[in-house]
Coordinates of C-alpha atoms in Angstrom, one line a residue:
M1 CA 0.0 -0.1 -0.1
A2 CA 0.9 3.3 -1.1
D3 CA -0.1 4.9 2.1
P4 CA -0.2 3.1 5.6
L5 CA -3.7 1.3 7.0
F6 CA -3.2 2.3 10.5
D7 CA -0.3 4.9 12.2
R8 CA 0.5 3.2 15.0
L9 CA -0.8 -0.7 15.6
T10 CA -0.6 -2.0 19.0
L11 CA -0.7 -6.5 18.9
I12 CA -1.7 -7.7 23.2
G13 CA -0.2 -11.2 22.8
I14 CA 3.0 -12.3 20.7
G15 CA 1.5 -15.9 20.0
L16 CA 1.4 -17.0 16.8
I17 CA -1.7 -15.3 15.6
G18 CA -0.3 -11.9 17.2
S19 CA 3.5 -12.5 15.8
S20 CA 1.7 -13.8 12.4
I21 CA -0.3 -10.7 12.1
A22 CA 2.9 -8.7 12.8
L23 CA 4.6 -10.3 10.1
A24 CA 1.9 -10.0 7.9
A25 CA 1.9 -6.1 8.9
R26 CA 5.1 -5.1 7.9
Q27 CA 4.8 -6.9 4.9
H28 CA 2.5 -5.3 3.0
G29 CA 3.7 -2.0 4.7
L30 CA -0.1 -1.6 7.2
A31 CA 0.7 0.3 10.0
R32 CA 3.9 2.5 10.2
E33 CA 4.5 1.7 14.1
I34 CA 3.8 -1.9 15.4
V35 CA 4.0 -2.0 18.6
V36 CA 3.8 -5.5 21.3
S37 CA 2.7 -6.0 23.6
T38 CA 3.1 -9.6 26.1
R39 CA 2.9 -9.6 30.2
S40 CA 6.0 -12.6 29.8
E41 CA 9.1 -10.3 30.2
A42 CA 10.8 -13.0 27.8
T43 CA 8.3 -13.4 25.6
L44 CA 8.9 -9.4 25.0
R45 CA 12.0 -10.1 24.8
R46 CA 11.9 -12.4 22.3
A47 CA 10.2 -10.5 19.5
E48 CA 12.1 -7.7 20.3
E49 CA 14.9 -10.1 18.8
L50 CA 12.8 -11.2 16.4
N51 CA 11.9 -7.3 15.0
L52 CA 8.3 -8.1 14.9
G53 CA 7.7 -4.7 16.5
D54 CA 9.3 -1.6 16.7
S55 CA 8.6 -0.8 20.6
Y56 CA 8.0 -3.3 23.1
Y57 CA 5.6 -2.8 26.1
L58 CA 5.3 -5.1 30.1
D59 CA 2.3 -2.9 30.6
A60 CA -0.6 -3.0 27.7
A61 CA -2.0 0.8 28.6
Q62 CA 1.1 2.1 27.9
A63 CA 1.2 -0.1 24.4
V64 CA -2.6 1.2 23.5
E65 CA -2.3 5.3 24.1
G66 CA -2.5 7.0 21.0
A67 CA -3.2 3.5 19.1
D68 CA -5.6 3.2 16.2
L69 CA -5.6 -0.1 16.2
V70 CA -5.4 -2.5 18.8
I71 CA -5.8 -6.8 18.5
L72 CA -6.0 -9.1 21.4
C73 CA -4.7 -11.5 20.7
V74 CA -4.3 -13.6 24.1
P75 CA -6.5 -16.7 25.3
V76 CA -10.1 -15.8 25.2
G77 CA -11.1 -16.7 28.5
A78 CA -7.6 -13.2 29.0
N79 CA -9.9 -11.2 27.4
E80 CA -12.1 -9.6 30.1
A81 CA -8.7 -8.8 32.6
V82 CA -6.7 -7.0 29.3
A83 CA -10.0 -5.1 28.3
R84 CA -10.6 -3.7 32.3
W85 CA -6.4 -2.9 31.6
I86 CA -6.1 -1.4 28.8
A87 CA -9.1 0.7 29.0
P88 CA -8.9 3.9 30.5
A89 CA -5.9 4.1 27.4
L90 CA -7.8 3.8 24.7
K91 CA -7.9 7.1 21.8
Q92 CA -11.2 8.1 20.8
G93 CA -11.8 6.8 17.9
A94 CA -9.6 4.0 18.1
I95 CA -11.0 0.4 16.5
L96 CA -10.4 -2.8 19.1
T97 CA -10.8 -6.5 18.0
D98 CA -9.5 -9.3 18.6
V99 CA -8.0 -12.7 17.3
G100 CA -10.0 -15.1 20.2
S101 CA -12.2 -18.5 18.4
T102 CA -15.9 -18.0 19.6
K103 CA -17.3 -14.6 19.5
G104 CA -20.2 -14.3 22.1
S105 CA -18.4 -14.7 25.6
V106 CA -15.7 -12.1 24.2
L107 CA -18.4 -9.8 23.7
R108 CA -20.2 -10.1 27.5
Q109 CA -16.3 -9.7 28.2
V110 CA -15.1 -7.0 26.9
Q111 CA -17.6 -4.4 25.8
P112 CA -19.5 -3.8 29.4
H113 CA -14.7 -2.4 29.0
V114 CA -15.2 0.1 26.3
P115 CA -15.3 4.3 26.8
E116 CA -17.6 5.7 24.8
G117 CA -15.9 6.6 20.8
V118 CA -14.3 3.1 21.1
H119 CA -15.4 0.7 17.8
F120 CA -15.0 -2.5 18.8
I121 CA -15.4 -4.9 16.1
P122 CA -15.1 -9.0 17.1
G123 CA -12.9 -10.7 14.8
H124 CA -11.8 -14.5 14.5
P125 CA -9.2 -15.2 11.9
I126 CA -10.0 -19.1 11.1
A127 CA -6.2 -20.2 10.5
G128 CA -3.2 -21.8 12.9
T129 CA -1.0 -24.3 13.2
E130 CA -0.4 -25.9 16.0
Q131 CA 2.6 -24.2 16.5
S132 CA 2.6 -21.4 19.7
G133 CA 5.1 -18.6 20.9
P134 CA 6.6 -15.5 18.3
D135 CA 9.3 -18.0 17.0
A136 CA 5.7 -19.6 15.3
G137 CA 4.8 -16.8 13.1
F138 CA 4.6 -16.3 9.5
A139 CA 3.7 -14.0 7.3
T140 CA 1.7 -16.1 4.5
L141 CA -0.5 -17.4 7.5
F142 CA -3.7 -15.6 6.7
E143 CA -4.1 -15.3 3.4
N144 CA -6.1 -17.6 1.8
R145 CA -8.1 -18.3 4.8
W146 CA -11.3 -17.0 6.3
C147 CA -11.7 -13.0 9.0
I148 CA -14.9 -13.2 10.4
L149 CA -16.4 -9.9 12.1
T150 CA -19.1 -10.1 14.2
P151 CA -19.7 -6.7 14.9
A152 CA -22.0 -5.7 17.3
G153 CA -24.9 -2.9 17.9
D154 CA -24.6 0.9 16.7
I155 CA -21.0 0.5 15.6
D156 CA -19.9 2.8 12.3
P157 CA -19.0 1.2 8.7
A158 CA -16.7 3.0 8.5
A159 CA -14.6 1.0 10.6
I160 CA -15.7 -2.4 10.0
E161 CA -14.9 -1.5 6.2
K162 CA -11.3 0.3 7.0
L163 CA -10.5 -3.5 9.9
S164 CA -12.5 -5.4 6.5
T165 CA -9.7 -4.2 4.5
F166 CA -6.3 -5.2 6.7
W167 CA -6.8 -8.8 7.3
R168 CA -8.1 -8.2 3.0
A169 CA -4.9 -6.6 2.7
C170 CA -2.9 -9.6 4.6
G171 CA -5.2 -12.3 2.5
S172 CA -7.7 -13.4 4.6
N173 CA -11.7 -13.6 3.3
V174 CA -13.4 -12.1 5.4
D175 CA -17.2 -12.1 6.4
T176 CA -19.2 -10.7 9.2
M177 CA -22.7 -12.5 11.1
D178 CA -23.9 -12.7 14.1
A179 CA -21.6 -13.3 17.3
D180 CA -24.2 -17.1 18.7
H181 CA -24.8 -18.1 15.3
H182 CA -20.6 -18.0 14.9
D183 CA -19.4 -19.8 17.4
L184 CA -22.4 -22.3 16.6
V185 CA -20.4 -22.8 13.3
L186 CA -17.3 -22.7 14.7
A187 CA -18.5 -25.3 16.8
I188 CA -18.6 -28.3 14.5
V189 CA -16.2 -26.9 12.1
S190 CA -13.1 -26.6 14.6
H191 CA -13.8 -27.2 18.5
L192 CA -15.8 -30.3 18.1
P193 CA -13.0 -31.7 16.1
H194 CA -10.3 -30.8 18.5
I195 CA -12.5 -32.2 21.6
I196 CA -12.6 -35.6 19.2
A197 CA -8.3 -35.4 18.9
Y198 CA -7.4 -34.3 21.9
N199 CA -9.7 -37.0 23.8
I200 CA -8.6 -40.1 21.0
V201 CA -4.9 -38.9 21.9
G202 CA -6.3 -39.3 25.2
T203 CA -7.5 -42.5 24.9
A204 CA -4.8 -44.2 23.4
A205 CA -2.4 -43.0 26.8
D206 CA -4.5 -44.6 28.5
L207 CA -3.7 -47.6 26.9
E208 CA 0.1 -47.3 28.2
T209 CA 1.6 -51.2 28.1
V210 CA 1.6 -49.3 23.6
T211 CA 1.3 -46.3 23.2
S212 CA 4.5 -46.5 24.0
S213 CA 5.8 -48.6 21.7
E214 CA 2.3 -50.4 19.0
V215 CA 0.6 -47.3 19.5
I216 CA 3.9 -44.4 18.2
K217 CA 5.6 -46.4 16.5
Y218 CA 3.4 -47.8 13.8
S219 CA 1.2 -44.2 13.5
A220 CA -0.7 -44.1 10.7
S221 CA -2.5 -41.2 8.9
G222 CA -5.7 -40.9 11.3
F223 CA -4.2 -41.5 14.0
R224 CA -1.0 -39.1 13.3
D225 CA -3.0 -36.4 12.0
F226 CA -5.3 -36.2 15.2
T227 CA -2.0 -35.8 17.2
R228 CA -1.7 -32.2 15.3
L229 CA -5.2 -31.3 16.7
A230 CA -4.2 -32.9 20.2
A231 CA -1.1 -31.1 20.0
S232 CA -2.5 -27.6 19.9
D233 CA -1.6 -24.3 23.1
P234 CA -3.2 -25.7 26.3
T235 CA -5.0 -22.9 27.5
M236 CA -6.5 -21.5 24.0
W237 CA -8.3 -24.9 24.2
R238 CA -8.9 -24.9 27.8
D239 CA -10.9 -21.4 27.2
I240 CA -12.9 -22.2 24.5
C241 CA -14.9 -25.2 26.4
L242 CA -15.6 -22.8 28.6
S243 CA -16.6 -20.3 27.4
N244 CA -18.1 -21.9 23.8
K245 CA -19.4 -24.8 26.5
D246 CA -23.4 -24.3 25.2
A247 CA -23.1 -24.5 21.7
I248 CA -19.8 -27.7 21.7
L249 CA -22.4 -28.6 24.1
E250 CA -25.2 -29.8 21.7
M251 CA -22.6 -30.2 19.0
L252 CA -21.3 -33.2 21.7
A253 CA -24.6 -35.0 22.0
R254 CA -25.4 -34.7 17.3
F255 CA -21.3 -36.3 17.2
S256 CA -22.3 -39.1 19.5
E257 CA -26.7 -39.5 18.2
D258 CA -24.7 -39.9 15.1
L259 CA -21.9 -42.0 16.3
S260 CA -24.6 -44.4 17.7
A261 CA -25.9 -44.8 14.8
L262 CA -22.7 -45.7 13.1
Q263 CA -21.9 -48.3 15.7
R264 CA -25.2 -50.0 14.6
A265 CA -23.7 -50.3 11.4
I266 CA -21.2 -51.9 12.0
R267 CA -22.4 -53.6 14.9
W268 CA -25.3 -54.7 12.2
G269 CA -23.2 -55.7 9.3
D270 CA -25.8 -52.6 7.3
G271 CA -22.7 -52.4 4.4
D272 CA -24.7 -50.2 2.3
A273 CA -25.4 -47.5 5.9
L274 CA -22.1 -48.1 6.0
F275 CA -21.1 -46.8 2.4
D276 CA -23.3 -44.3 2.4
L277 CA -22.3 -42.4 4.6
F278 CA -18.4 -43.0 3.8
T279 CA -18.9 -41.4 0.3
R280 CA -20.7 -38.6 1.6
T281 CA -18.5 -37.9 4.1
R282 CA -15.9 -38.1 0.8
G283 CA -17.7 -35.8 -1.3
I284 CA -17.2 -32.8 1.3
R285 CA -12.9 -33.5 1.9
R286 CA -13.4 -33.0 -1.8
S287 CA -15.8 -30.1 -1.6
I288 CA -13.8 -28.0 1.2
I289 CA -10.0 -28.6 -2.0
E290 CA -12.1 -27.1 -5.1
A291 CA -12.9 -24.1 -2.5
G292 CA -9.0 -23.7 -1.6
Q293 CA -9.2 -24.9 1.6
E294 CA -7.2 -27.6 1.4
T295 CA -4.3 -28.8 -0.8
D296 CA -5.2 -32.8 -2.6
A297 CA -1.4 -33.0 -2.6
P298 CA -0.2 -36.5 -1.4
D299 CA -0.1 -36.7 2.4
F300 CA -1.5 -33.9 2.6
G301 CA 1.6 -32.2 1.1
R302 CA 3.8 -32.3 4.3
Q303 CA 6.9 -31.9 2.8
K304 CA 9.0 -35.0 3.6
K305 CA 11.9 -36.2 4.6
A306 CA 15.5 -36.4 3.2
P307 CA 16.7 -39.8 4.5

């Protein structure tokens, strides 16, 4: 861009998402100044070593002074405390957003602390890996991924468009929706798969006599891919489960009913039911690939190490 969208961008939290935003903003010239804040002195020092920002603060309130875009990149359970901390220092006209995987809880926790004249627009970039920390970020994380915005109340359309432009410049497709609808959708496409993965890997871990040998040694792609999901940040996923419990419990109930039907088909040898299910779900996979949200390259596009 010829002119930056924002003069001062402040990132509260500098893990995978925060560091990736910093790198993307730098690469595309989206802010004149990038400010990084985190409560860990060691993490802040590492962010500075990686040159992720232009200035660095342990005090989040100091970090947001004069910022026209503030992005909360902390676990959803920490948003309320951070919002209370920074609220008095937010400038009039600033845009405040977040990157959390649940949106109803963020609105309930953050909105009451947002000063008059600050545009609070919750957001969720649907992108990530199982890695965490400032070293995990990369500028292309958001390319061809979706970012969902869930503004509530009387939010200035110009502020929504400016934040949308920021995410599009980072490579994302942008959509807007109601926070409760977002939480229901994400419960099935993200939260439930992670919970199932944690549970399956936990079940394998309980089989101690085989986990240390056969299960690890002979891990096929199915179990291996579950372990990738189950390696995600425990703090983040604890907070997601607690923040979006109603939608997650509803999806777990539906999943349990469908699992019972699958169990019956296997028990009674209903090959037609099994074939129909597997054919239908295979079509979903093909649709995801056609939508550009996955690759059909062998081994999911993983780079194999040289022998």
